[in-house]
Tab-separated table of C-alpha atoms and ligand atoms in Angstrom:
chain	number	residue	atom	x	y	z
V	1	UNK	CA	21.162	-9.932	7.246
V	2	UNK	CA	17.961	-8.925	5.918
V	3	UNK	CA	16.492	-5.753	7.301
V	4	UNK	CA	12.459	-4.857	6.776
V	5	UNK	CA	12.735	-1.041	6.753
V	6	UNK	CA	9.532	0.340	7.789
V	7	UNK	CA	8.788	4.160	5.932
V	8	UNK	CA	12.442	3.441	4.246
V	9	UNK	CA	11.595	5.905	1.509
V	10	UNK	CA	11.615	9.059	4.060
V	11	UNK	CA	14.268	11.256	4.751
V	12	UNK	CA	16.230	9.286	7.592
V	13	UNK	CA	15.199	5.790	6.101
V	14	UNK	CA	16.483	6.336	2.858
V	15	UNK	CA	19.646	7.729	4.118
V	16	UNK	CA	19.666	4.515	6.411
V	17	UNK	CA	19.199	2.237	3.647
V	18	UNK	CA	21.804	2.966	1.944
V	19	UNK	CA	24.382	2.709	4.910
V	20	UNK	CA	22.878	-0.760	5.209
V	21	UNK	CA	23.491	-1.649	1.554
V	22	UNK	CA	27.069	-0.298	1.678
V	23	UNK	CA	27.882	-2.891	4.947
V	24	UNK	CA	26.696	-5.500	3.211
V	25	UNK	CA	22.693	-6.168	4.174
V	26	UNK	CA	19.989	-6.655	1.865
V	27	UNK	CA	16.700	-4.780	2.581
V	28	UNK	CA	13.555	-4.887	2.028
V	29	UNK	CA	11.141	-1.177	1.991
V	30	UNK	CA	7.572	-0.902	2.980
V	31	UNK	CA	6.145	2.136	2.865
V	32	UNK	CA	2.676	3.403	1.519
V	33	UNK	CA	4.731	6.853	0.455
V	34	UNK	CA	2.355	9.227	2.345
V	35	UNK	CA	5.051	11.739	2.910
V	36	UNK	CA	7.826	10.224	0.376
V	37	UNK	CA	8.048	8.967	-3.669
V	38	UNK	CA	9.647	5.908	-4.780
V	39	UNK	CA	11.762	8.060	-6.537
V	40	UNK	CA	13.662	8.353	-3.116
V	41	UNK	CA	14.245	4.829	-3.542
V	42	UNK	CA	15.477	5.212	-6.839
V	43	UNK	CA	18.492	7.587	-5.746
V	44	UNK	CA	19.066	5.271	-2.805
V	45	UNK	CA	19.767	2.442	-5.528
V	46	UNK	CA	21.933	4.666	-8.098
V	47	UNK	CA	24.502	5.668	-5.037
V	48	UNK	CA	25.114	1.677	-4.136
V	49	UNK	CA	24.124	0.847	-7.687
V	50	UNK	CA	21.917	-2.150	-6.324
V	51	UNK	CA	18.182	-2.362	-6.721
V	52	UNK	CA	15.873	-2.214	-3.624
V	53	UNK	CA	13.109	-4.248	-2.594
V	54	UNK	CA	10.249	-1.637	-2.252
V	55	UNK	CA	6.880	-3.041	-1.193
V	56	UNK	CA	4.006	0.078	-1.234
V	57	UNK	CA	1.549	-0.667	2.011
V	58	UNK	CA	0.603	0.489	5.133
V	59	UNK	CA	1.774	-0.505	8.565
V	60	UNK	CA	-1.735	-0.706	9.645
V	61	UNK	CA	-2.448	-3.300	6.709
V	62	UNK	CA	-2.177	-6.734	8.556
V	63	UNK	CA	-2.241	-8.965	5.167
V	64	UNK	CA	-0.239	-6.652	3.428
V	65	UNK	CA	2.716	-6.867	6.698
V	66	UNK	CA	2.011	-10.552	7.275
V	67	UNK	CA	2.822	-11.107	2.942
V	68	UNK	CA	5.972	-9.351	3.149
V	69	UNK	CA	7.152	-11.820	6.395
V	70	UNK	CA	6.007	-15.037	4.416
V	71	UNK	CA	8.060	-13.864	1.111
V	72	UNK	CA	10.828	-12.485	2.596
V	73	UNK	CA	13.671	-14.098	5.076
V	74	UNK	CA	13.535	-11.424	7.038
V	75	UNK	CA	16.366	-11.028	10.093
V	76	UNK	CA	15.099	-7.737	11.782
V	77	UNK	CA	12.859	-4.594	11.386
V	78	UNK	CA	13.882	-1.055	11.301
V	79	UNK	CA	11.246	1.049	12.011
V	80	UNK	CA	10.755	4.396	10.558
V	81	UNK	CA	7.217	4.725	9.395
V	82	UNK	CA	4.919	7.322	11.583
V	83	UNK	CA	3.462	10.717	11.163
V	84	UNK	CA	5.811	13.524	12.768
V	85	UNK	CA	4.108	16.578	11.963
V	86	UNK	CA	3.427	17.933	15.453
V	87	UNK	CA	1.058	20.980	14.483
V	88	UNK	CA	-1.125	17.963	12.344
V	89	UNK	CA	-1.071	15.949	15.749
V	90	UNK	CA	-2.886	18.370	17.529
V	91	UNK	CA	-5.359	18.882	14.804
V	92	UNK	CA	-5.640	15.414	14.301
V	93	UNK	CA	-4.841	13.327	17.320
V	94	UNK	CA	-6.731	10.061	16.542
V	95	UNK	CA	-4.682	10.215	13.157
V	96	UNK	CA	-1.615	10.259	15.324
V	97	UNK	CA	-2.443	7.196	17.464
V	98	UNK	CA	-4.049	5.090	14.760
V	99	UNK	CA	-0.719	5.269	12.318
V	100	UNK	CA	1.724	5.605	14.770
V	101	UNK	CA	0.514	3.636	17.467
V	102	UNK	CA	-1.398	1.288	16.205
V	103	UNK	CA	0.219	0.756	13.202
V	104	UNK	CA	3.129	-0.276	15.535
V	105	UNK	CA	1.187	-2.957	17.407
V	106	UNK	CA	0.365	-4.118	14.095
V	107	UNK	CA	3.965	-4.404	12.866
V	108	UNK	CA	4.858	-6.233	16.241
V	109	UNK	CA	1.940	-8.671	16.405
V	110	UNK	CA	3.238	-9.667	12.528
V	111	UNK	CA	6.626	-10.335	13.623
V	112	UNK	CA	6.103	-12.106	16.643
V	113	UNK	CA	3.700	-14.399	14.338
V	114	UNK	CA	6.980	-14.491	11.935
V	115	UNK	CA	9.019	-15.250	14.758
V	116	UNK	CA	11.054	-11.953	13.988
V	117	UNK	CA	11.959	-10.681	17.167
V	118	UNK	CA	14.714	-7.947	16.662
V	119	UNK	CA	13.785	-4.132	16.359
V	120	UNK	CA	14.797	-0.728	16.053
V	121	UNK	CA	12.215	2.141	16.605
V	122	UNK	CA	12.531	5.596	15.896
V	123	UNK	CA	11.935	7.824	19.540
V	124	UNK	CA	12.563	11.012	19.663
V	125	UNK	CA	14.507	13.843	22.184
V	126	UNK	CA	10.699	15.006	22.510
V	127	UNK	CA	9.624	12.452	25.033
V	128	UNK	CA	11.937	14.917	27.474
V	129	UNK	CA	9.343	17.141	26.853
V	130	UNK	CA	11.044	20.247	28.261
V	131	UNK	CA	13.910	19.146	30.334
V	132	UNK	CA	14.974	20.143	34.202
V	133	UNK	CA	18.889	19.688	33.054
V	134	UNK	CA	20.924	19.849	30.446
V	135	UNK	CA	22.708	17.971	28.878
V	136	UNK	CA	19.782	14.752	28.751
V	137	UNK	CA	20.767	11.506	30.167
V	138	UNK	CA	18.691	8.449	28.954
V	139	UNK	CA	17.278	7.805	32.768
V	140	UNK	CA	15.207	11.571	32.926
V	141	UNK	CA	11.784	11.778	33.532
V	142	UNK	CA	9.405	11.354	30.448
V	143	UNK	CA	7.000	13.912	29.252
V	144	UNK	CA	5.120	14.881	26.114
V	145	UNK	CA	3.518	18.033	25.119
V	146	UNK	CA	1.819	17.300	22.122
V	147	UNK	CA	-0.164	14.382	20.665
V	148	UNK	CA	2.886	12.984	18.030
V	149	UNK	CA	5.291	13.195	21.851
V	150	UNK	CA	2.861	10.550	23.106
V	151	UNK	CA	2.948	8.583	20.854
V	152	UNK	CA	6.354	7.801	20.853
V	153	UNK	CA	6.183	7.868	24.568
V	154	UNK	CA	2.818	5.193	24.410
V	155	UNK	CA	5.114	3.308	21.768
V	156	UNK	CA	8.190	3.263	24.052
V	157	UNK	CA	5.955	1.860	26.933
V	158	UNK	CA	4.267	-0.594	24.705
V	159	UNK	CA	7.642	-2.144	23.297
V	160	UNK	CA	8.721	-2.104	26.747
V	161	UNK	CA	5.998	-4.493	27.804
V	162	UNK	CA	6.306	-6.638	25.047
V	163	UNK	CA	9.748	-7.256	26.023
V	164	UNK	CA	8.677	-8.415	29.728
V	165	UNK	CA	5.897	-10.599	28.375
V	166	UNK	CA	8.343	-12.356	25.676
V	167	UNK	CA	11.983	-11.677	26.247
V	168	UNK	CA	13.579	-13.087	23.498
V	169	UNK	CA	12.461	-9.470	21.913
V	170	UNK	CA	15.519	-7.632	21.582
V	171	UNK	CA	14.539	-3.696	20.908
V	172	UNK	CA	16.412	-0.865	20.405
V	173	UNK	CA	14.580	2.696	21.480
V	174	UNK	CA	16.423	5.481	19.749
V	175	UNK	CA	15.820	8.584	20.650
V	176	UNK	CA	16.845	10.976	17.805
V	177	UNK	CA	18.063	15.096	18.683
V	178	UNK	CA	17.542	17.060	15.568
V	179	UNK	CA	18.628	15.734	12.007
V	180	UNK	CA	19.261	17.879	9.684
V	181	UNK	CA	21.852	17.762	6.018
V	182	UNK	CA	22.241	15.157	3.564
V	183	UNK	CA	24.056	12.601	2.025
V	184	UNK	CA	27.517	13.980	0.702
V	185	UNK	CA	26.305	13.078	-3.156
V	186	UNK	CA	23.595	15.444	-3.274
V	187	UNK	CA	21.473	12.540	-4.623
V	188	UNK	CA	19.072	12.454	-1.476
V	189	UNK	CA	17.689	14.465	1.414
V	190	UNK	CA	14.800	15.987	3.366
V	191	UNK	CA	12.066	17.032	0.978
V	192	UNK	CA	9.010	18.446	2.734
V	193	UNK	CA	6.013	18.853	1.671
V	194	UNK	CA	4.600	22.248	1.860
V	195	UNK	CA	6.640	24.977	3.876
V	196	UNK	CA	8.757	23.406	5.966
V	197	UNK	CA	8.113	23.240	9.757
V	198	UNK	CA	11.569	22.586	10.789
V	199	UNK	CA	14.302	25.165	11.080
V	200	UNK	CA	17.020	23.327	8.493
V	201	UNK	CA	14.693	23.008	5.160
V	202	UNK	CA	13.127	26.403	5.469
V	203	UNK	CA	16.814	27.767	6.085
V	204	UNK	CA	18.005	26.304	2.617
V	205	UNK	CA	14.396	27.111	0.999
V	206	UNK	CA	15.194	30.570	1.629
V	207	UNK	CA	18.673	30.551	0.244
V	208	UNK	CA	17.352	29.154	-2.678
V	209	UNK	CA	15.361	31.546	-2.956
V	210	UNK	CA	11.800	29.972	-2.266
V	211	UNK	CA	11.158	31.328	0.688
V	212	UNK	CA	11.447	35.401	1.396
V	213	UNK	CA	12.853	35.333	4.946
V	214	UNK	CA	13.136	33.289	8.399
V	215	UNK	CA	10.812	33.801	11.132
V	216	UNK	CA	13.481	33.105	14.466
V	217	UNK	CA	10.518	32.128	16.665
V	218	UNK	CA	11.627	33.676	19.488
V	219	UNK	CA	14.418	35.859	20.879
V	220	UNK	CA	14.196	36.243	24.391
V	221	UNK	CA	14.667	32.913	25.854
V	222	UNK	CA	17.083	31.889	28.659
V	223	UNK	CA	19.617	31.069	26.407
V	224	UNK	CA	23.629	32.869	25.570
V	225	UNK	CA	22.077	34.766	22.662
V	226	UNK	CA	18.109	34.557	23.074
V	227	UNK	CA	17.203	31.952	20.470
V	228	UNK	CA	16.867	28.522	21.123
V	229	UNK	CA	19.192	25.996	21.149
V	230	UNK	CA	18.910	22.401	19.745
V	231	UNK	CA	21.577	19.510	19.383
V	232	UNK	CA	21.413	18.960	15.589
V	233	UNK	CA	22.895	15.988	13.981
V	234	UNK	CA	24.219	14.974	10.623
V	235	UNK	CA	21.759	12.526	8.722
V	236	UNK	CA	24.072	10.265	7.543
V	237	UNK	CA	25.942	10.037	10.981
V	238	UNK	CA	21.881	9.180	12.272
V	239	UNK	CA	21.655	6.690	10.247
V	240	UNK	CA	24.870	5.080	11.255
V	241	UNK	CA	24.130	4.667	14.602
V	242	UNK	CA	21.039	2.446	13.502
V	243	UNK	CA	23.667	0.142	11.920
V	244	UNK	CA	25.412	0.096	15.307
V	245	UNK	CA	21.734	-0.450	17.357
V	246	UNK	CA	21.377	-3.066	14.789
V	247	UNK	CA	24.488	-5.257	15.897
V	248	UNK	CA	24.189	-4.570	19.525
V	249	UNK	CA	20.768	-5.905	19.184
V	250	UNK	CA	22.108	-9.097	18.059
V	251	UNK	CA	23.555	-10.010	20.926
V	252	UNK	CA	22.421	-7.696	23.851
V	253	UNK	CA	18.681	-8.884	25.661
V	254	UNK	CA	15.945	-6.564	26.599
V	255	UNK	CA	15.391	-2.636	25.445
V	256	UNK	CA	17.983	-0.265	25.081
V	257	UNK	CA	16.761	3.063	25.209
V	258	UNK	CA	19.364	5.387	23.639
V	259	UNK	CA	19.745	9.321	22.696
V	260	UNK	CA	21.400	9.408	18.989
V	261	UNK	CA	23.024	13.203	19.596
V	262	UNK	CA	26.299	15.131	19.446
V	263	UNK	CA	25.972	16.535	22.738
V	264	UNK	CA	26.215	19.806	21.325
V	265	UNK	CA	23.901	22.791	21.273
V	266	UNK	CA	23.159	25.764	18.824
V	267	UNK	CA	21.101	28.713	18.759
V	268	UNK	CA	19.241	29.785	15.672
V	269	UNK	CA	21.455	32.391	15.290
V	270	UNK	CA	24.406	30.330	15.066
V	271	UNK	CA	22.860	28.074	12.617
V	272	UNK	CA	21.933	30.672	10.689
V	273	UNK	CA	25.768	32.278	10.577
V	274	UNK	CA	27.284	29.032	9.965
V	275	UNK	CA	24.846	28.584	6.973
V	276	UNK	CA	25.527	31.776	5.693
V	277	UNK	CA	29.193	31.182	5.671
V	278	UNK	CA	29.624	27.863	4.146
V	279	UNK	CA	26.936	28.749	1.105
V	280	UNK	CA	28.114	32.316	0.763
V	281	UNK	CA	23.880	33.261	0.948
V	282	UNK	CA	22.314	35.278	3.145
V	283	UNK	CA	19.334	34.527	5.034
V	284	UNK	CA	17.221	37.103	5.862
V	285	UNK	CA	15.537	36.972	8.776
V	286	UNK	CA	12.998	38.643	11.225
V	287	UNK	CA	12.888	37.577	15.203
V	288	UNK	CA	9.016	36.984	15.795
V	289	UNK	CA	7.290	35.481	18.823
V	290	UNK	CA	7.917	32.114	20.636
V	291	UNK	CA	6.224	28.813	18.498
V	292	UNK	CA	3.635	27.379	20.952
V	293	UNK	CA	5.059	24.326	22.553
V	294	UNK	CA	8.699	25.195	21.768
V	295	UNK	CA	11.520	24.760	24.943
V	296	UNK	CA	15.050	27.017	25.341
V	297	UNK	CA	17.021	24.273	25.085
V	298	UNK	CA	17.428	20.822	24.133
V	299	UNK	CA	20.950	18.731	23.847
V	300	UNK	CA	21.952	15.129	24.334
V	301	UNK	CA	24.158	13.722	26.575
V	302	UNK	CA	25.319	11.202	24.296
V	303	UNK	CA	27.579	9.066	26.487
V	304	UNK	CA	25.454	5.833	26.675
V	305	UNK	CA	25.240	5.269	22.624
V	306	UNK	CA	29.221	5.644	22.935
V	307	UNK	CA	29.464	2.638	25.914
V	308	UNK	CA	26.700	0.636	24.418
V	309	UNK	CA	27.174	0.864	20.564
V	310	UNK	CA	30.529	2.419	20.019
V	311	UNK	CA	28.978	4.612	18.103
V	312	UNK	CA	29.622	8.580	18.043
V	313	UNK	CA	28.762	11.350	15.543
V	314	UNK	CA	31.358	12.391	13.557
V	315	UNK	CA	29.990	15.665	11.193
V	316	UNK	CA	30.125	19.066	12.593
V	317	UNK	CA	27.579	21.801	12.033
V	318	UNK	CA	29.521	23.351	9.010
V	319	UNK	CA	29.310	19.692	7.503
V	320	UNK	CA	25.934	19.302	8.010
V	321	UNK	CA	24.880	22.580	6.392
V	322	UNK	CA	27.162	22.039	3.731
V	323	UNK	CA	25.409	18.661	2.662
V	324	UNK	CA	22.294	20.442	3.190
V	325	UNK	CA	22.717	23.051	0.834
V	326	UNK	CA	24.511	20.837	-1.489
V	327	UNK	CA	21.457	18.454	-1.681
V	328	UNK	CA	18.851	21.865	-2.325
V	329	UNK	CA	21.536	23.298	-4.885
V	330	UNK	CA	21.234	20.110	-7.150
V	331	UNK	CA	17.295	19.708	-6.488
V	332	UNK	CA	15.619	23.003	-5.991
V	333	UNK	CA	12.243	21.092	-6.483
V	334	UNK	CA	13.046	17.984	-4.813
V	335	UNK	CA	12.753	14.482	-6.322
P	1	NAD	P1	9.556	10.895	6.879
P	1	NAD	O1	8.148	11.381	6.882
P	1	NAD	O2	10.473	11.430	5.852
P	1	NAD	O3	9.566	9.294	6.779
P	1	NAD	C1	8.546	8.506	7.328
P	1	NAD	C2	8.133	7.514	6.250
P	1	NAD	O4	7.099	6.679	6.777
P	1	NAD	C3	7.571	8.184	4.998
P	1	NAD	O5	8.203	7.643	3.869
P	1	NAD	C4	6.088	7.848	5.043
P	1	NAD	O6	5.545	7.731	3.736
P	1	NAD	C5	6.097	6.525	5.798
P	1	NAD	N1	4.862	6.201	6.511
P	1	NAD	C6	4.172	6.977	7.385
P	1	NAD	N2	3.093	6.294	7.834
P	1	NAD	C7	3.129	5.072	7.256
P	1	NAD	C8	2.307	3.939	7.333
P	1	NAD	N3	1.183	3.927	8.073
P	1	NAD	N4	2.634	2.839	6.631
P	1	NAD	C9	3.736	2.825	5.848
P	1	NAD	N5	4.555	3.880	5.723
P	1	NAD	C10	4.248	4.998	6.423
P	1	NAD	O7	10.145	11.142	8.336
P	1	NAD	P2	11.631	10.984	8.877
P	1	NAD	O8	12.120	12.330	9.209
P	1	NAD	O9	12.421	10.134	7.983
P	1	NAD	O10	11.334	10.247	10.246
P	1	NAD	C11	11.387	8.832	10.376
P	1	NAD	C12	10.970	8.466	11.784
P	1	NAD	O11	11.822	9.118	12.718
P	1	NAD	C13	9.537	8.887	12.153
P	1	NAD	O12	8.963	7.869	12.944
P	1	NAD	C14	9.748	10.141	12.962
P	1	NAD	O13	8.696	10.356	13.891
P	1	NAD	C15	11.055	9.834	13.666
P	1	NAD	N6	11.790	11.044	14.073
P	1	NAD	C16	12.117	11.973	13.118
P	1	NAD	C17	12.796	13.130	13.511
P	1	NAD	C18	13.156	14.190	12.498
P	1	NAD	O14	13.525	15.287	12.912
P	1	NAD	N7	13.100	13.945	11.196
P	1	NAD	C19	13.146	13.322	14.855
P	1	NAD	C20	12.807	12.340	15.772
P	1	NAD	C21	12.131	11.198	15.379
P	2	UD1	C1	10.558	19.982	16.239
P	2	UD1	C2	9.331	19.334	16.841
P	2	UD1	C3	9.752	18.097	17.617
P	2	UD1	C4	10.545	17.147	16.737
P	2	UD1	C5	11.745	17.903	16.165
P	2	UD1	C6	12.572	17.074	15.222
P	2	UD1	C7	7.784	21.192	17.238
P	2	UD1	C8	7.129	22.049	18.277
P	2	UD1	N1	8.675	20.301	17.710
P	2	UD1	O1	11.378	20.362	17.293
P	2	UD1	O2	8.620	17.406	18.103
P	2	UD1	O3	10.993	16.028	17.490
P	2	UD1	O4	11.258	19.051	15.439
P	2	UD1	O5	11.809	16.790	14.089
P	2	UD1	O6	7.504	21.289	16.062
P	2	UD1	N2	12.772	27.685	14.405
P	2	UD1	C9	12.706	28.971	13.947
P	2	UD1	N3	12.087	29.217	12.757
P	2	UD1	C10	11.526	28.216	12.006
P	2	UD1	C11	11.601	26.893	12.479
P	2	UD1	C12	12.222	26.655	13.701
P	2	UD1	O7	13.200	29.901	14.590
P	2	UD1	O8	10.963	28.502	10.938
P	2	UD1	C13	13.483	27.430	15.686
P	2	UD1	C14	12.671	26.723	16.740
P	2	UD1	O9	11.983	27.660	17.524
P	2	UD1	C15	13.748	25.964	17.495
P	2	UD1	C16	14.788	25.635	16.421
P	2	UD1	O10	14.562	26.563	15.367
P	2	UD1	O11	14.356	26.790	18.453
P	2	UD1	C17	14.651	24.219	15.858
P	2	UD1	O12	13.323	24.031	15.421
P	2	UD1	P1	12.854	22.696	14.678
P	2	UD1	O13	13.770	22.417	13.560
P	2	UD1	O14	11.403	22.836	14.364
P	2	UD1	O15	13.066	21.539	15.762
P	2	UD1	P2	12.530	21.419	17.260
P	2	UD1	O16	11.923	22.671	17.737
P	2	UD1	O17	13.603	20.834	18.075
């Protein structure tokens, strides 16, 4: 097949790409490379040593979406491209819901027009907003707490109704836990821009020494060891399960909404031990206050993406720091 990948040249695109590539698709990138380089791209291409289509443009650009669809073949849509800095949503909401958002309704209207009718959205575990039970099953309530949460959750609602107006849509909603590592070459991985707001990159910017110390944003939450606890998830295993979405997607009518998890939680703290031991660095680290907006705990229940794609995450945590650190090691500055 031939997949349009939407913001392919960010962290869980590229990685996505090239699992595409190595099972045989051909794809097709559009991104305008607000928060990535082409040179992404280019690492993507030396690991399957094939090129890549990349077209630079803006899901928001009508003519420049409707061009790609009347010079490409194009089977089905991947969708990656949105904003997901959640500080920079609340700052800048209208941003939020004009790129994400709208930018989505763009893409759609474009393929419906193409007659492309198969797609595969990145959601997110933050549309639980902060859960009544753990572990999260597909069928809890919805809630955000920040502008970048809604729009996912508007986006989810959205592709939902374009499903009951046309159903020969066929949309996959996956709703990602916490990514985090690299591919196992080194050759590409998450490359923020500015200090990282994530837990993972600022961990391996400080054993790399470009960072001074961790803040743990919090230690006194309702959790075994007072930090909180999140169900991070190997990259490349991430990007796998889009493969699976793909093929179920094929076949299978309506929206499947699915959490892409391992079902298992961390702490901080145990990050933060298990990073130390498989790079041999320590992290220093100070306990500080709670981030605004942050929840004890969040883990999947990932059940559903077994029974409906076959599909389960194989890497463990020492795996994914591994590939992590592996990835800063051989690019201290990034691409
Ligand atoms: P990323 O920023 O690395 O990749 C997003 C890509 O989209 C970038 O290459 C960016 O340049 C591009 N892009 C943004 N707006 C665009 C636009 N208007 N037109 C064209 N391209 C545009 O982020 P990522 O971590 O790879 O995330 C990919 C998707 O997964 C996002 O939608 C994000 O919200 C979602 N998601 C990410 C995480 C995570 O922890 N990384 C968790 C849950 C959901
Ligand atoms: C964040 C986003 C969420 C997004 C998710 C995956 C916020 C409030 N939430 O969630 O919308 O879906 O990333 O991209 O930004 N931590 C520290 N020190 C740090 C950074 C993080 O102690 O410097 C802690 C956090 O408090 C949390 C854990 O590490 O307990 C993981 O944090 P992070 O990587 O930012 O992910 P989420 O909080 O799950």
């Amino acid at each position: 097949m031939t997949i349009l990948v939407t913001g392919g040249a960010g962290y869980i695109g590229t990685h996505t790409l090239v699992e595409l590539m190595q099972a045989g698709h051909q794809v097709v990138v559009f991104d305008n490379f607000c928060n990535s380089t082409p040179a992404a791209v280019l690492r993507v291409e030396q690991i399957c040593a094939r090129k890549v289509k990349i077209i630079q443009g803006d899901i928001c650009d009508r003519q420049a979406l409707t061009q790609v669809f009347t010079s490409h073949q194009i089977d089905a849509v991947i969708h990656f491209a949105g904003l997901k800095a959640v500080g920079e949503s609340v700052a800048k909401p209208l941003l939020y819901y004009r790129n994400n958002v709208s930018g989505t309704a763009t893409l759609c209207e474009v393929m419906a027009e193409a007659g492309v009718t198969r797609l595969v959205f990145s959601s997110s575990a933050t549309v639980y907003g902060d859960p009544q039970h753990l572990p999260i099953v597909e069928d809890f309530a919805t809630c955000a707490t920040n502008p970048y949460g809604r729009t996912k959750l508007f986006i989810e609602e959205m592709l939902r109704d374009l499903q009951r107006s046309d159903t020969s849509w066929r949309i996959a909603l996956l709703r990602y836990f916490n990514p985090i590592g690299a591919h196992p070459s080194g050759l590409i991985g998450e490359n923020p821009a500015g200090i990282p707001n994530n837990l993972f990159p600022f961990i391996t910017q400080v054993a790399i020494g470009k960072r001074e110390s961790l803040s743990v944003f919090g230690g006194d939450y309702q959790t075994p060891d007072g930090t909180g606890v999140r169900d991070y998830i190997h990259v490349v295993d991430l990007a796998l399960g889009h493969l699976c979405a793909l093929e179920r997607i094929m076949d299978k009518e309506g929206v499947l909404t699915v959490n892409l998890g391992t079902g298992q939680g961390y702490s901080v703290l145990e990050m933060i031990n298990t990073f130390e031991q498989v790079s041999g660095r320590t992290i220093p680290y100070q306990i500080v206050d709670r981030r605004p907006g942050d929840i004890a705990s969040c883990y999947a229940d990932p059940s559903l993406a077994r029974h409906e794609l076959g599909w389960v995450a194989e890497c463990g945590l020492k795996e994914m720091c591994r590939d992590g650190w592996n990835w800063q090691q051989q690019n201290p500055t990034g691409y």
